[in-house]
Coordinates of C-alpha atoms in Angstrom, one line a residue:
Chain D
X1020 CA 4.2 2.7 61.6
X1021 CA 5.7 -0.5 60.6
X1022 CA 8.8 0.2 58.3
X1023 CA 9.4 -3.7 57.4
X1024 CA 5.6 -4.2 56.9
X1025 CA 5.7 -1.0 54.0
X1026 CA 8.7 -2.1 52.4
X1027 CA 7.2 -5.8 52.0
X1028 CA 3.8 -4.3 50.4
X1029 CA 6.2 -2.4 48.3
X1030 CA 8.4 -5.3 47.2
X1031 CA 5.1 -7.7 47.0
X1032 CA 3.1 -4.9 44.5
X1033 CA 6.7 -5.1 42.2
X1034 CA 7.1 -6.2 38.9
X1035 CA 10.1 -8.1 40.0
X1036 CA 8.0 -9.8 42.5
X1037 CA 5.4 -10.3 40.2
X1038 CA 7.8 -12.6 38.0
X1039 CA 7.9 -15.1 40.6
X1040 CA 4.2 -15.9 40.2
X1041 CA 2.9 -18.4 37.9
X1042 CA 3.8 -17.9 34.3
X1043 CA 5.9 -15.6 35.3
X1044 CA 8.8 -17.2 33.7
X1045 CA 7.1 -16.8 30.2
X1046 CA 6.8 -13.2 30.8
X1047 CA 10.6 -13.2 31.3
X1048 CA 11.0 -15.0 28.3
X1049 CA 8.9 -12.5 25.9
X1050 CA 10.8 -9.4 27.5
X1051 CA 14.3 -11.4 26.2
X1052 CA 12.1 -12.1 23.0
X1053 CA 11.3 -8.3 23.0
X1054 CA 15.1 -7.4 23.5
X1055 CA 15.9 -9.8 20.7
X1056 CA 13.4 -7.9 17.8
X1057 CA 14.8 -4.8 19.3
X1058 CA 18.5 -5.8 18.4
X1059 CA 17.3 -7.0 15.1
X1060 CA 15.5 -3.5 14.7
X1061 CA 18.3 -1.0 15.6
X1062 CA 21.8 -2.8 15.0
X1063 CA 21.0 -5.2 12.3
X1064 CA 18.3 -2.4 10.0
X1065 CA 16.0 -5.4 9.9
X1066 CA 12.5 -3.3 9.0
X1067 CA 13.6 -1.3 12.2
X1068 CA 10.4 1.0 11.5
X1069 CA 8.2 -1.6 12.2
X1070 CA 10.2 -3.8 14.4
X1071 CA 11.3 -1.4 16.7
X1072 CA 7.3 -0.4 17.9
X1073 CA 6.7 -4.0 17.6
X1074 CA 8.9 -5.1 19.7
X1075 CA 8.6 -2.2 22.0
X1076 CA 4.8 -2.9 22.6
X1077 CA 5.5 -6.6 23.0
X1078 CA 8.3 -5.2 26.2
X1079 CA 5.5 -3.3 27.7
X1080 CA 2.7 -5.7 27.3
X1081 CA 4.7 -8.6 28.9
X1082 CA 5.9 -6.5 32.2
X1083 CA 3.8 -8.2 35.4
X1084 CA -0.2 -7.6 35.6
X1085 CA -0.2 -5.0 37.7
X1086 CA 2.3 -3.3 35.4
X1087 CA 0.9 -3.9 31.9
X1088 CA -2.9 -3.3 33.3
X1089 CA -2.7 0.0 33.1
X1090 CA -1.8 0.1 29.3
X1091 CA -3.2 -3.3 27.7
X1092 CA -6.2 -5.9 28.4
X1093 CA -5.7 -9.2 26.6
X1094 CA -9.0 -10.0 27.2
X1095 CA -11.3 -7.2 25.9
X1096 CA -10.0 -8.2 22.5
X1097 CA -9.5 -12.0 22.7
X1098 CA -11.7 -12.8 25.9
X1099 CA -14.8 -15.4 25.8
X1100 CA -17.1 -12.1 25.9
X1101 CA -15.4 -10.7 23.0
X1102 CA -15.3 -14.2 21.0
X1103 CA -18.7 -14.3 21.9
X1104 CA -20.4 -11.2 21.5
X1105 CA -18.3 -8.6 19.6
X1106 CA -15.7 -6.1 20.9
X1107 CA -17.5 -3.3 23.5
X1108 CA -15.7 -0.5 22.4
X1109 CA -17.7 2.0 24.8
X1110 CA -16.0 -0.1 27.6
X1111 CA -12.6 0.0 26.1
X1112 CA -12.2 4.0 25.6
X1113 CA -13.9 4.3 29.6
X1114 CA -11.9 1.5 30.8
X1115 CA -8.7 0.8 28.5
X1116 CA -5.4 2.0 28.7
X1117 CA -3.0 3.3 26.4
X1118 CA -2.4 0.3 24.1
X1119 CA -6.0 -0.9 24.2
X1120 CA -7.0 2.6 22.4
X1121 CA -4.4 2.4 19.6
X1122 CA -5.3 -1.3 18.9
X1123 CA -8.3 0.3 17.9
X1124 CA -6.9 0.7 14.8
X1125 CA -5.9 -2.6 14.3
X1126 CA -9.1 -3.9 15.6
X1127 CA -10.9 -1.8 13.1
X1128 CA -8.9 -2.7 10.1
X1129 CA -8.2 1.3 9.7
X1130 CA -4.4 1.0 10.4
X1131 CA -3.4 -1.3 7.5
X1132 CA -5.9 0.7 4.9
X1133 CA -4.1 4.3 6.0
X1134 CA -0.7 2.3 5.3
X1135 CA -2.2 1.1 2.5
X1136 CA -2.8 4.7 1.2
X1137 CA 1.0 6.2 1.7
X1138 CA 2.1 3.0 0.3
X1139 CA -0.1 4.1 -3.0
X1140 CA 1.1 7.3 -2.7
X1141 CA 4.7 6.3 -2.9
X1142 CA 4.4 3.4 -5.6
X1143 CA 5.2 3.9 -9.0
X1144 CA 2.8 2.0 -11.2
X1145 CA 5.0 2.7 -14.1
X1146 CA 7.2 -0.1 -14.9
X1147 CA 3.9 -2.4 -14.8
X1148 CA 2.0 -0.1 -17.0
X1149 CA 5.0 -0.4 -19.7
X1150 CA 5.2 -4.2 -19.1
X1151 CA 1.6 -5.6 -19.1
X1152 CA 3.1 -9.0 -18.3
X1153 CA 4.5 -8.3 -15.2
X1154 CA 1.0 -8.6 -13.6
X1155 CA 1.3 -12.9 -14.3
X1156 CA 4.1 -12.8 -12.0
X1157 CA 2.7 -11.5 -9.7
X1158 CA 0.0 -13.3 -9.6
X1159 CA 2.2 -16.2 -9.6
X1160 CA 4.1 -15.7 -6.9
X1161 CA 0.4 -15.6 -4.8
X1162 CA 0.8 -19.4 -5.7
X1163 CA 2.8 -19.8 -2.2
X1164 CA 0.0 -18.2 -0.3
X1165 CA -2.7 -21.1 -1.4
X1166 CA -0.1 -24.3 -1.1
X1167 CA -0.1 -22.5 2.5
X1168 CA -3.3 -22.8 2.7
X1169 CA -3.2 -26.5 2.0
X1170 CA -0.3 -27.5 4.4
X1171 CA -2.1 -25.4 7.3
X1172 CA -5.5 -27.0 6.6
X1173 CA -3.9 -30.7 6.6
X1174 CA -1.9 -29.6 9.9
X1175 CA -5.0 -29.1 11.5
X1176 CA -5.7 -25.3 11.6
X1177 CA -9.3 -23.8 12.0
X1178 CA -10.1 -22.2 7.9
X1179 CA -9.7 -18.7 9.7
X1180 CA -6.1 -19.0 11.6
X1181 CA -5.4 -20.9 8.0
X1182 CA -6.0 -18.4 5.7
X1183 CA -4.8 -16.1 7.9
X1184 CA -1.2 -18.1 8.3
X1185 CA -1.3 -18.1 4.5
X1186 CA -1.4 -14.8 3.8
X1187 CA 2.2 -14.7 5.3
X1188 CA 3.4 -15.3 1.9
X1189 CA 2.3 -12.6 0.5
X1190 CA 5.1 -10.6 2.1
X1191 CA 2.7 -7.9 2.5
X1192 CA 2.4 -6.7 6.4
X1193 CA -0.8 -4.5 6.2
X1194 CA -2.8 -7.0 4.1
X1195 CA -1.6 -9.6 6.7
X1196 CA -3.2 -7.4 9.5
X1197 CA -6.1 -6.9 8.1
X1198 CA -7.0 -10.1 6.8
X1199 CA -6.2 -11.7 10.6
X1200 CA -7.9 -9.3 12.6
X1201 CA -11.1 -10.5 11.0
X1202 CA -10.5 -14.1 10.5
X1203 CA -8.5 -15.2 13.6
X1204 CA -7.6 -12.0 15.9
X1205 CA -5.7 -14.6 18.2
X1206 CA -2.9 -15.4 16.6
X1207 CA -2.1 -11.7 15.1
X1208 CA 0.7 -11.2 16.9
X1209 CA 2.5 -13.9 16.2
X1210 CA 1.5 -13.2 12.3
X1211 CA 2.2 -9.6 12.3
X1212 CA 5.9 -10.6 13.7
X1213 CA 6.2 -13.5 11.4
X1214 CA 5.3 -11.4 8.2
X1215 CA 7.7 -8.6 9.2
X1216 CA 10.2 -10.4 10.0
X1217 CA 10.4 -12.9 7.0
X1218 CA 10.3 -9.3 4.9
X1219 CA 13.3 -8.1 6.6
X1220 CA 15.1 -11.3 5.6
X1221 CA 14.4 -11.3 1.6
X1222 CA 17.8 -10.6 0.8
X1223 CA 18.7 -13.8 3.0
X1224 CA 16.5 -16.0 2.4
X1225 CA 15.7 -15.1 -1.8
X1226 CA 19.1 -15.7 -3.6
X1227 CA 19.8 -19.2 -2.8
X1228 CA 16.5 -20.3 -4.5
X1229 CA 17.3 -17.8 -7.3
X1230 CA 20.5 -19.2 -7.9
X1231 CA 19.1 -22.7 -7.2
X1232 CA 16.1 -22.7 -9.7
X1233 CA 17.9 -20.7 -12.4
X1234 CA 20.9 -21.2 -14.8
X1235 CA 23.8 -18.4 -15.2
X1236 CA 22.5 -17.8 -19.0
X1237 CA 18.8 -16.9 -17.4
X1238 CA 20.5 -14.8 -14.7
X1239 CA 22.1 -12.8 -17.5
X1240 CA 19.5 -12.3 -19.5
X1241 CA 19.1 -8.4 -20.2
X1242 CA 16.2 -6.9 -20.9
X1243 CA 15.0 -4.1 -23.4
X1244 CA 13.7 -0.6 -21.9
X1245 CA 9.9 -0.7 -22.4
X1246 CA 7.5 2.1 -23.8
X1247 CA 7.4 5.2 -21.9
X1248 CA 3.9 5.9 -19.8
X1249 CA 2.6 8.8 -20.6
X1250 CA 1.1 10.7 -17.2
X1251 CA -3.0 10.2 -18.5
X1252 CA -2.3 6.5 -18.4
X1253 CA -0.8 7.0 -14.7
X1254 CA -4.3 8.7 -13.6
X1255 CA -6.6 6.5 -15.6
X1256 CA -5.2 3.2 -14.0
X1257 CA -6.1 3.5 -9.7
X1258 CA -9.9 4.6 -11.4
X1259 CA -9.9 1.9 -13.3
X1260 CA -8.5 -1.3 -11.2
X1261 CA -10.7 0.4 -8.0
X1262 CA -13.8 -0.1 -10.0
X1263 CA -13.5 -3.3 -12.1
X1264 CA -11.3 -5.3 -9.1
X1265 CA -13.5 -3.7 -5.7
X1266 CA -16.7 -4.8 -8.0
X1267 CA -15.8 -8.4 -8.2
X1268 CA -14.4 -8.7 -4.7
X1269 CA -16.1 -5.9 -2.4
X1270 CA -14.1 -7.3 0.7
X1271 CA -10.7 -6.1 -0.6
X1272 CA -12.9 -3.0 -1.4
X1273 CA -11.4 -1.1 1.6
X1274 CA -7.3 -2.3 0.9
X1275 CA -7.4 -1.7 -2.6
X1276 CA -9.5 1.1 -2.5
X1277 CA -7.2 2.8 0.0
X1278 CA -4.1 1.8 -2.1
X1279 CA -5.1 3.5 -5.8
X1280 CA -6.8 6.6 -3.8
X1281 CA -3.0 7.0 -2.3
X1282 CA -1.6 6.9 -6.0
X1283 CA -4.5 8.7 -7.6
X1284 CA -3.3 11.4 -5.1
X1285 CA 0.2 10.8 -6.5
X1286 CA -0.2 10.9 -10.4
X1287 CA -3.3 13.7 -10.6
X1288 CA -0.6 16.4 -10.3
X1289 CA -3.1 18.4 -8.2
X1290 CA -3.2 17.0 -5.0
X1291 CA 0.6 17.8 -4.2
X1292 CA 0.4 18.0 -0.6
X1293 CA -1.9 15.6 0.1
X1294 CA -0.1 13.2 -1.4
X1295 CA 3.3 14.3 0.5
X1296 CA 1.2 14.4 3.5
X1297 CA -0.2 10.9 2.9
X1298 CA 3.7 9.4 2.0
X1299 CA 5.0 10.9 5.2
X1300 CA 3.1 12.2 8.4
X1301 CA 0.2 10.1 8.1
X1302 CA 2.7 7.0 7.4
X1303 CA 4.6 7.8 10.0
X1304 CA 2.0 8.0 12.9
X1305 CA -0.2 5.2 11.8
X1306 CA 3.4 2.9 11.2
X1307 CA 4.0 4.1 15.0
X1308 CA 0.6 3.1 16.4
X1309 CA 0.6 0.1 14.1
X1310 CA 4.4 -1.2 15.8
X1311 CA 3.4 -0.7 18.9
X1312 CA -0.5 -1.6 19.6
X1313 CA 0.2 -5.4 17.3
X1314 CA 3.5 -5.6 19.7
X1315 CA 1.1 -5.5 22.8
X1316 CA -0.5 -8.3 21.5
X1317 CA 2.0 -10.5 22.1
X1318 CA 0.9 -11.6 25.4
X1319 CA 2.9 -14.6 26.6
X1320 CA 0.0 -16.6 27.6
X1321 CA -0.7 -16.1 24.1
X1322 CA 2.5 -15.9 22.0
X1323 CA 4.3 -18.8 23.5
X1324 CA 2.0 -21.9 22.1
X1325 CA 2.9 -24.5 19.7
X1326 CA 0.5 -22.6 17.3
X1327 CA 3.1 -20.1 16.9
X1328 CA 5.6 -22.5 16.5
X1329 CA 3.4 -23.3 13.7
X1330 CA 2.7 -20.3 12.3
X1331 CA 6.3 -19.5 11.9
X1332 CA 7.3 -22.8 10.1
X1333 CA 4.2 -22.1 7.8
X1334 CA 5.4 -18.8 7.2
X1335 CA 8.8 -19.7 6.0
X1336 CA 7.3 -22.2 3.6
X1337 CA 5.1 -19.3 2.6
X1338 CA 8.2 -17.4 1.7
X1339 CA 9.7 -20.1 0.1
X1340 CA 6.8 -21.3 -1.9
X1341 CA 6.0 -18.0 -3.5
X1342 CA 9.7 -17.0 -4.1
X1343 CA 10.2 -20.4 -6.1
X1344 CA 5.9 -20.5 -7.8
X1345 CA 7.4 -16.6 -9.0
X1346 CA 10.7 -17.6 -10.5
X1347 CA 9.2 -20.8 -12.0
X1348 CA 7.1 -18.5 -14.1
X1349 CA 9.8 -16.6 -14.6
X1350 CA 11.7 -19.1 -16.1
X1351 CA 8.4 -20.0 -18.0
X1352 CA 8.1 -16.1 -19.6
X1353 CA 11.8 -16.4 -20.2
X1354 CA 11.5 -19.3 -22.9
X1355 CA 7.8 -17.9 -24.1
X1356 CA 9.7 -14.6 -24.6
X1357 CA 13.1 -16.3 -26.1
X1358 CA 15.0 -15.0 -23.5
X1359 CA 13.9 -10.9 -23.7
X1360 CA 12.6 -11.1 -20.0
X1361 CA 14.9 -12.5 -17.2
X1362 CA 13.5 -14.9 -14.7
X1363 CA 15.0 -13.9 -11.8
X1364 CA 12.3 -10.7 -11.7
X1365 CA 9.6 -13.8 -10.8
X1366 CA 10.9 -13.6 -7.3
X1367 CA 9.9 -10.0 -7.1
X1368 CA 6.4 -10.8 -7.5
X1369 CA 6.1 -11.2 -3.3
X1370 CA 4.8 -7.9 -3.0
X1371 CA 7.2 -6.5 -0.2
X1372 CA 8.2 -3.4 -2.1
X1373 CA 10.7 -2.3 -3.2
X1374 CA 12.8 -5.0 -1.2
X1375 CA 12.1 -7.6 -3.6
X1376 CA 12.8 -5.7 -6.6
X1377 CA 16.7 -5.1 -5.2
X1378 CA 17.4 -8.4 -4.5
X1379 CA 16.7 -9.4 -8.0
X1380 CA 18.9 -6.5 -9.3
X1381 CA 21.7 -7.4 -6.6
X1382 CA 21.5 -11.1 -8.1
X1383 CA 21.1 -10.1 -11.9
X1384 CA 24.3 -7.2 -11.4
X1385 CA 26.2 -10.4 -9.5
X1386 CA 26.3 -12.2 -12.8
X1387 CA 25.9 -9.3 -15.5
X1388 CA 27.9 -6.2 -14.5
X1389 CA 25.6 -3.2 -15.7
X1390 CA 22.9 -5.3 -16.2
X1391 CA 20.4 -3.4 -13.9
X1392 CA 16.9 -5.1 -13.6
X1393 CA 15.6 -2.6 -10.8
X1394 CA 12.7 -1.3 -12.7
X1395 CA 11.6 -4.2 -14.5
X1396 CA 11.5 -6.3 -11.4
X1397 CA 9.3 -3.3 -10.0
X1398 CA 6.8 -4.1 -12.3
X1399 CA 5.7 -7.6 -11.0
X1400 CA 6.4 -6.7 -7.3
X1401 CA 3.8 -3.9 -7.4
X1402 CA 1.6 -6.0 -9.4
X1403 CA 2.2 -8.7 -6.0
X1404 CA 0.7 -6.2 -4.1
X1405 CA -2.8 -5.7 -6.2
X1406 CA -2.5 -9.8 -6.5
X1407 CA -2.1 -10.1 -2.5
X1408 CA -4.7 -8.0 -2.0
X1409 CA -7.1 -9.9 -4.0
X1410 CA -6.1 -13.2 -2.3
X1411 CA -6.9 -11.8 0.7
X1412 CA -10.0 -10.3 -0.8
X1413 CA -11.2 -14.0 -1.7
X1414 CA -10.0 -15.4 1.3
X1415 CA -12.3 -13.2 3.1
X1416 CA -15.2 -13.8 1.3
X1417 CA -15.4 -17.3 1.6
X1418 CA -14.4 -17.2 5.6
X1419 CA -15.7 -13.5 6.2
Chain I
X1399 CA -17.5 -30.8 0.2
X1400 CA -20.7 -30.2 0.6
X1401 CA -20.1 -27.4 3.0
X1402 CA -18.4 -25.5 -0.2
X1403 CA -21.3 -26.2 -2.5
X1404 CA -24.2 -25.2 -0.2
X1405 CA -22.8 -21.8 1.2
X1406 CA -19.9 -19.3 0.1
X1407 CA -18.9 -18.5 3.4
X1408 CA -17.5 -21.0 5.6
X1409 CA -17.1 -20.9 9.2
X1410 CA -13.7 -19.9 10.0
X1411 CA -13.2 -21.5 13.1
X1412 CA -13.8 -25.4 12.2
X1413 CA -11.7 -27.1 10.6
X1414 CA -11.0 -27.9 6.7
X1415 CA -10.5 -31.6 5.5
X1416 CA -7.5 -31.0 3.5
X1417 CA -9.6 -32.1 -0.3
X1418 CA -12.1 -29.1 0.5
X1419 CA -8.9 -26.9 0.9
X1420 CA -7.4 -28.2 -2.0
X1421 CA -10.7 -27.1 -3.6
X1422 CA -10.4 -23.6 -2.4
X1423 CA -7.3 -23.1 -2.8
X1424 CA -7.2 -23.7 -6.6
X1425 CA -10.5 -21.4 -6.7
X1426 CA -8.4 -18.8 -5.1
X1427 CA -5.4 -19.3 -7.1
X1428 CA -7.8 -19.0 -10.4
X1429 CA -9.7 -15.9 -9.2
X1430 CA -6.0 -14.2 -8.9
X1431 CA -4.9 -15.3 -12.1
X1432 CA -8.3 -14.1 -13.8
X1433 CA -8.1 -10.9 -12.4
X1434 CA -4.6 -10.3 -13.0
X1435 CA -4.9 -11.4 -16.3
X1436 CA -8.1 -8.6 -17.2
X1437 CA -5.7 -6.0 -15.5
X1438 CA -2.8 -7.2 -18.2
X1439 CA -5.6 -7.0 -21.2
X1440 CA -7.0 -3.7 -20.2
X1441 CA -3.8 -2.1 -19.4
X1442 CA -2.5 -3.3 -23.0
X1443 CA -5.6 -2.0 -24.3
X1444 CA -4.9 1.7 -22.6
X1445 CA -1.3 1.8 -24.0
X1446 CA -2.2 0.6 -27.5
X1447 CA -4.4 3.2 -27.4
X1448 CA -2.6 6.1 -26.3
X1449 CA 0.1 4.6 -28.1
X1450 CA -2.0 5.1 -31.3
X1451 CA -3.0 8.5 -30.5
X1452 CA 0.9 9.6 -30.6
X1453 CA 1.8 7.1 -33.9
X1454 CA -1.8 9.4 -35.5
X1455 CA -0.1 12.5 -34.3
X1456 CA 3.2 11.9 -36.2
X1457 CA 1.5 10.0 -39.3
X1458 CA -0.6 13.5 -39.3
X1459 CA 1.8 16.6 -38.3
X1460 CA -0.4 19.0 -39.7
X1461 CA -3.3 17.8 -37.0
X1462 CA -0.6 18.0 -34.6
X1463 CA 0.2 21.7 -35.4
X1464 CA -2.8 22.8 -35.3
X1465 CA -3.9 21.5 -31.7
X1466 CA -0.8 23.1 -31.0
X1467 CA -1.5 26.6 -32.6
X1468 CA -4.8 26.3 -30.5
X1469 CA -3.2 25.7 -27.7
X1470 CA -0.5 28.3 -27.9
X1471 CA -3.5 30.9 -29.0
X1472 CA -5.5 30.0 -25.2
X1473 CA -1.9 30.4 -23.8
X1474 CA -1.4 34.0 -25.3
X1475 CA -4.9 34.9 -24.2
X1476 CA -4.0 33.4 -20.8
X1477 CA -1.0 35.2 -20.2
X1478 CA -2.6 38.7 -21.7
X1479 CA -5.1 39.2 -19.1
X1480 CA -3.7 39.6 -15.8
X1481 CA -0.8 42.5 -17.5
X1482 CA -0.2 44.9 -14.9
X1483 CA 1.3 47.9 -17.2
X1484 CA -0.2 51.1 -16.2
X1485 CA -1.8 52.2 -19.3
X1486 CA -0.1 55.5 -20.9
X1487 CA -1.4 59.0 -21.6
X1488 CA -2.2 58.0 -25.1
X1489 CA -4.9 56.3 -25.7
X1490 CA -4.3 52.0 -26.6
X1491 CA -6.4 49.3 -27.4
X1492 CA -6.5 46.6 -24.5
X1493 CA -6.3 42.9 -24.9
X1494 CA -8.8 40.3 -24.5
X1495 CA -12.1 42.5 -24.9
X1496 CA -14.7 42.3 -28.1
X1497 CA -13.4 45.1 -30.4
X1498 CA -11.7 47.4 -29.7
X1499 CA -11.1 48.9 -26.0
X1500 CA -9.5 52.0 -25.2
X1501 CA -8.1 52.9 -22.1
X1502 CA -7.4 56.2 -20.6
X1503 CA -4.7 56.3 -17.7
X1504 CA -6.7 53.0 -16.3
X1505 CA -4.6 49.6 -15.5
X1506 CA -5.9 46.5 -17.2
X1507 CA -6.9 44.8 -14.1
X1508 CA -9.5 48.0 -13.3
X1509 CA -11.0 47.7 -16.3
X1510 CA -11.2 44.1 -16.3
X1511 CA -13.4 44.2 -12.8
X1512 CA -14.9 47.3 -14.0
X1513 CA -16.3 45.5 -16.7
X1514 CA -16.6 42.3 -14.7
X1515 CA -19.4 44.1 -12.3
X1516 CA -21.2 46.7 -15.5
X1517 CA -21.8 42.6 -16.7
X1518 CA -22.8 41.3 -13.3
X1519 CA -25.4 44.2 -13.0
X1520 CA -26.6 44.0 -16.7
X1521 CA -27.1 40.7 -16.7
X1522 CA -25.3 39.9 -20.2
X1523 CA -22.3 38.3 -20.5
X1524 CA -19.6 39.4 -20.9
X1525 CA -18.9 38.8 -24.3
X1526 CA -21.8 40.0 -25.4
X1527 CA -21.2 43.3 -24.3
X1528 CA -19.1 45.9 -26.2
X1529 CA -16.8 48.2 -24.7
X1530 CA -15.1 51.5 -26.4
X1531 CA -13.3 53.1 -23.8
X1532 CA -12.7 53.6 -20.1
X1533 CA -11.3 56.7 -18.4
X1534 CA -10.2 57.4 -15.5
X1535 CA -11.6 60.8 -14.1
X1536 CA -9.1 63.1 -12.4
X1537 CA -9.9 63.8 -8.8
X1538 CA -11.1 67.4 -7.8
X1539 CA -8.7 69.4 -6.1

């Protein structure tokens, strides 16, 4: 028996050995990305539901081969035989590992349409319902996704990874998902970390452009309460938008569909616990398969490109765009309205919800002590949801 | 251009010149706005309508009271059936029943499913059926 000859194997089949391989050193650098989102997760709150998983599966998907193999195959999602002839699922539940089941879920599109339905279930259609015209801004503030579209298509990007890019700016992580892992499954990593981490930094990167595009008297603008909504009005509305929006665009069929079902089960009053059950346990284990499958994505060979250099600048503008295309409206309903509906709510039409919708109170109460906006800007940010999802809806039917 | 004019769907990996983007992009933008926009008309439709249904009710109270009357009547009924009193030695008229039922040191739930199965093996319902009295017979000893 040859002691020195066993311990070499044994150093030689190591992780730590493994680094010092080719590439290696971009493995090393995605674990310190991976430490990074987990920082941002747990000491700085930044979506740490989301960004903890996420950057937990990105740690374990980035250890050497002989490591990650046993919980995540790059190429059984991405590979040439996938691109080329579909996904062979049979082979991935004999042959996967751990991380290559769950991203089943993503693969499938039936993660983001099960978030979709506790997000429903916790929503509030209310303030829209008692302000019709908060639907406009949210519609407008879809305007960033589309002047996305354009940049990325004159930067070169295939119409897939461009409309999947674009949908950044909708601030809205499951519609994100979904729309990529049909239209350009290679770059959803980098997307998924892109539109969750831009969402965590709304309050940071909203108010200068609010305070920039807006002058103190709009800021202080208050507005009237609005009619009450009576509870028939609360049930009619998923049935209705389900039918007349999933008949004019089937491919945001399952999204949308998913989203009113989860509210239906909210405001029928009958279907108590499957609404809490919807809002909590079901959110909570698809959010933690969700995290941590899209994290394993993040494969270096595939994270660390230029595209996703790209697809990180376009996301910002994304933000941008639709922050300042909602407040421009805003500003817009504010002089149509003589001054009865503040502009700074236009922001709040990016549908991540309810973060949105505090940053505009936080800026409105900054300049108009007891001058609380919260539910009107809740209006257009859950209308920016319906209005994301039917970008994305379009989008896929033209690239689908 | 032309590839946007012959098919809908595009294929998503080649590349857009940046006019047939533009194209698409304010096709997309309108499609959002038009659908938005029919949600805003339809939604103000609903609440001017159920708005209008509780402007009729106040314009008319006397419609409103009587709904209500109606509704407190189905209540009364409601709450009348399931009674769990033990019915006294003296003979009382029960609740709920077509004319007038007495019962004899039976509970109103017996009677109920007593009445419930002498319907289910007649055939006629319920309603249709008239009961005087129900009594319970004493055990031998």
């Amino acid at each position: 028996m040859n002691i020195g000859e066993i311990l070499t194997n044994l150093w030689h089949s190591s992780g730590y050995y493994l680094f010092g391989e080719a590439q290696g050193w971009k493995s090393i650098i995605m674990i310190i990305v991976a430490f990074f989102f987990l920082f941002l997760g747990i000491k700085k709150k930044f979506e740490p539901l989301l960004l903890v998983g996420i950057a937990f599966g990105m740690l374990l998907t980035n250890l050497p081969a002989g490591v990650s193999d046993a919980l995540f195959h790059p190429d059984y999602w991405t590979g040439e035989a996938a691109v080329a002839n579909g996904v062979d699922y049979v082979y991935v539940l004999q042959h996967g590992g751990l991380l290559d089941i769950l991203y089943i879920g993503v693969k499938t599109g039936v993660y983001p349409c099960l978030i979709f339905m506790g997000v429903g279930a916790m929503t509030d259609f209310g303030p829209m319902l008692s302000r019709p015209s908060s639907l406009i801004l949210g519609a407008a503030a879809q305007m960033g996704i589309y002047l996305v579209f354009i940049l990325a298509a004159c930067m070169g990007m295939p119409g897939g990874q461009a409309a999947s890019v674009s949908i950044i700016a909708g601030a809205d992580g499951p519609t994100a998902i979904f729309l990529t892992k049909t239209l350009a499954p290679e770059i959803l990593a980098p997307i998924a970390v892109a539109a969750y981490s831009y969402m965590a930094l709304i309050p940071l990167l909203q108010p200068p452009f609010m305070k920039l595009l807006t002058t103190k008297k709009e800021r202080m603008a208050v507005m009237q309460a609005t009619r009450k909504v009576s509870k028939k009005e609360k049930i009619i509305f998923p049935i209705l938008v389900t039918t007349i929006v999933c008949l004019l665009l089937p491919s945001v069929a399952p999204l949308l569909g998913s989203l009113m079902f989860g509210n239906l089960l909210k405001e029928c009053g009958v279907t108590e616990r499957l609404s809490d059950t919807a809002q909590n346990a079901l959110m909570n284990i698809v959010t933690l398969f969700l995290g941590i499958s899209v994290g394993a994505t993040a494969v270096a060979a595939n994270f660390l490109t230029l595209d996703t250099l790209k697809i990180v600048v376009l996301g910002l503008a994304g933000f941008i765009l639709a922050t300042v295309s909602g407040l421009l409206i805003g500003k817009l309903l504010y002089v149509v309205s003589k001054g009865k509906i503040n502009p700074l709510i236009g922001s709040a039409g990016v549908s991540a919800v309810p973060m949105a919708a505090r940053v505009s109170n936080t800026v409105g109460l900054k300049y108009n002590q007891g001058n609380y906006l919260l539910m009107h800007a809740m209006g257009p940010n859950v209308a920016g949801v319906i209005g994301s999802a039917v970008a994305a809806g379009f989008l896929l039917a033209v690239f689908g | 251009m032309n590839d946007l004019i012959l098919s809908s769907v595009l294929d998503k990996n080649a590349a857009l010149n940046p006019l047939d983007a533009l194209l698409l992009a304010v096709i997309g933008i309108v499609v959002v706005f038009v659908v938005l926009i029919v949600l805003m008309l339809i939604i103000w439709l609903m609440g001017k309508i159920f708005d209008g249904s509780e402007k009729l009710k106040e314009k008319h109270p006397e419609l409103n009271n009587k709904l209500q009357n109606a509704k407190a009547k189905i209540m009364f009924w409601k709450k009348s059936q399931p009674a769990k009193q033990v019915a006294p030695e003296t003979q009382e008229t029960a609740n709920g029943t077509c004319g007038e039922l007495k019962l004899i040191n039976v509970e109103e739930r017996d009677a109920a499913m007593i009445m419930a199965i002498v319907a289910d093996n007649m055939g006629a319902p319920l309603n249709e059926l008239r009961f005087i009295s129900i009594k319970k017979v004493e055990d031998e000893k």
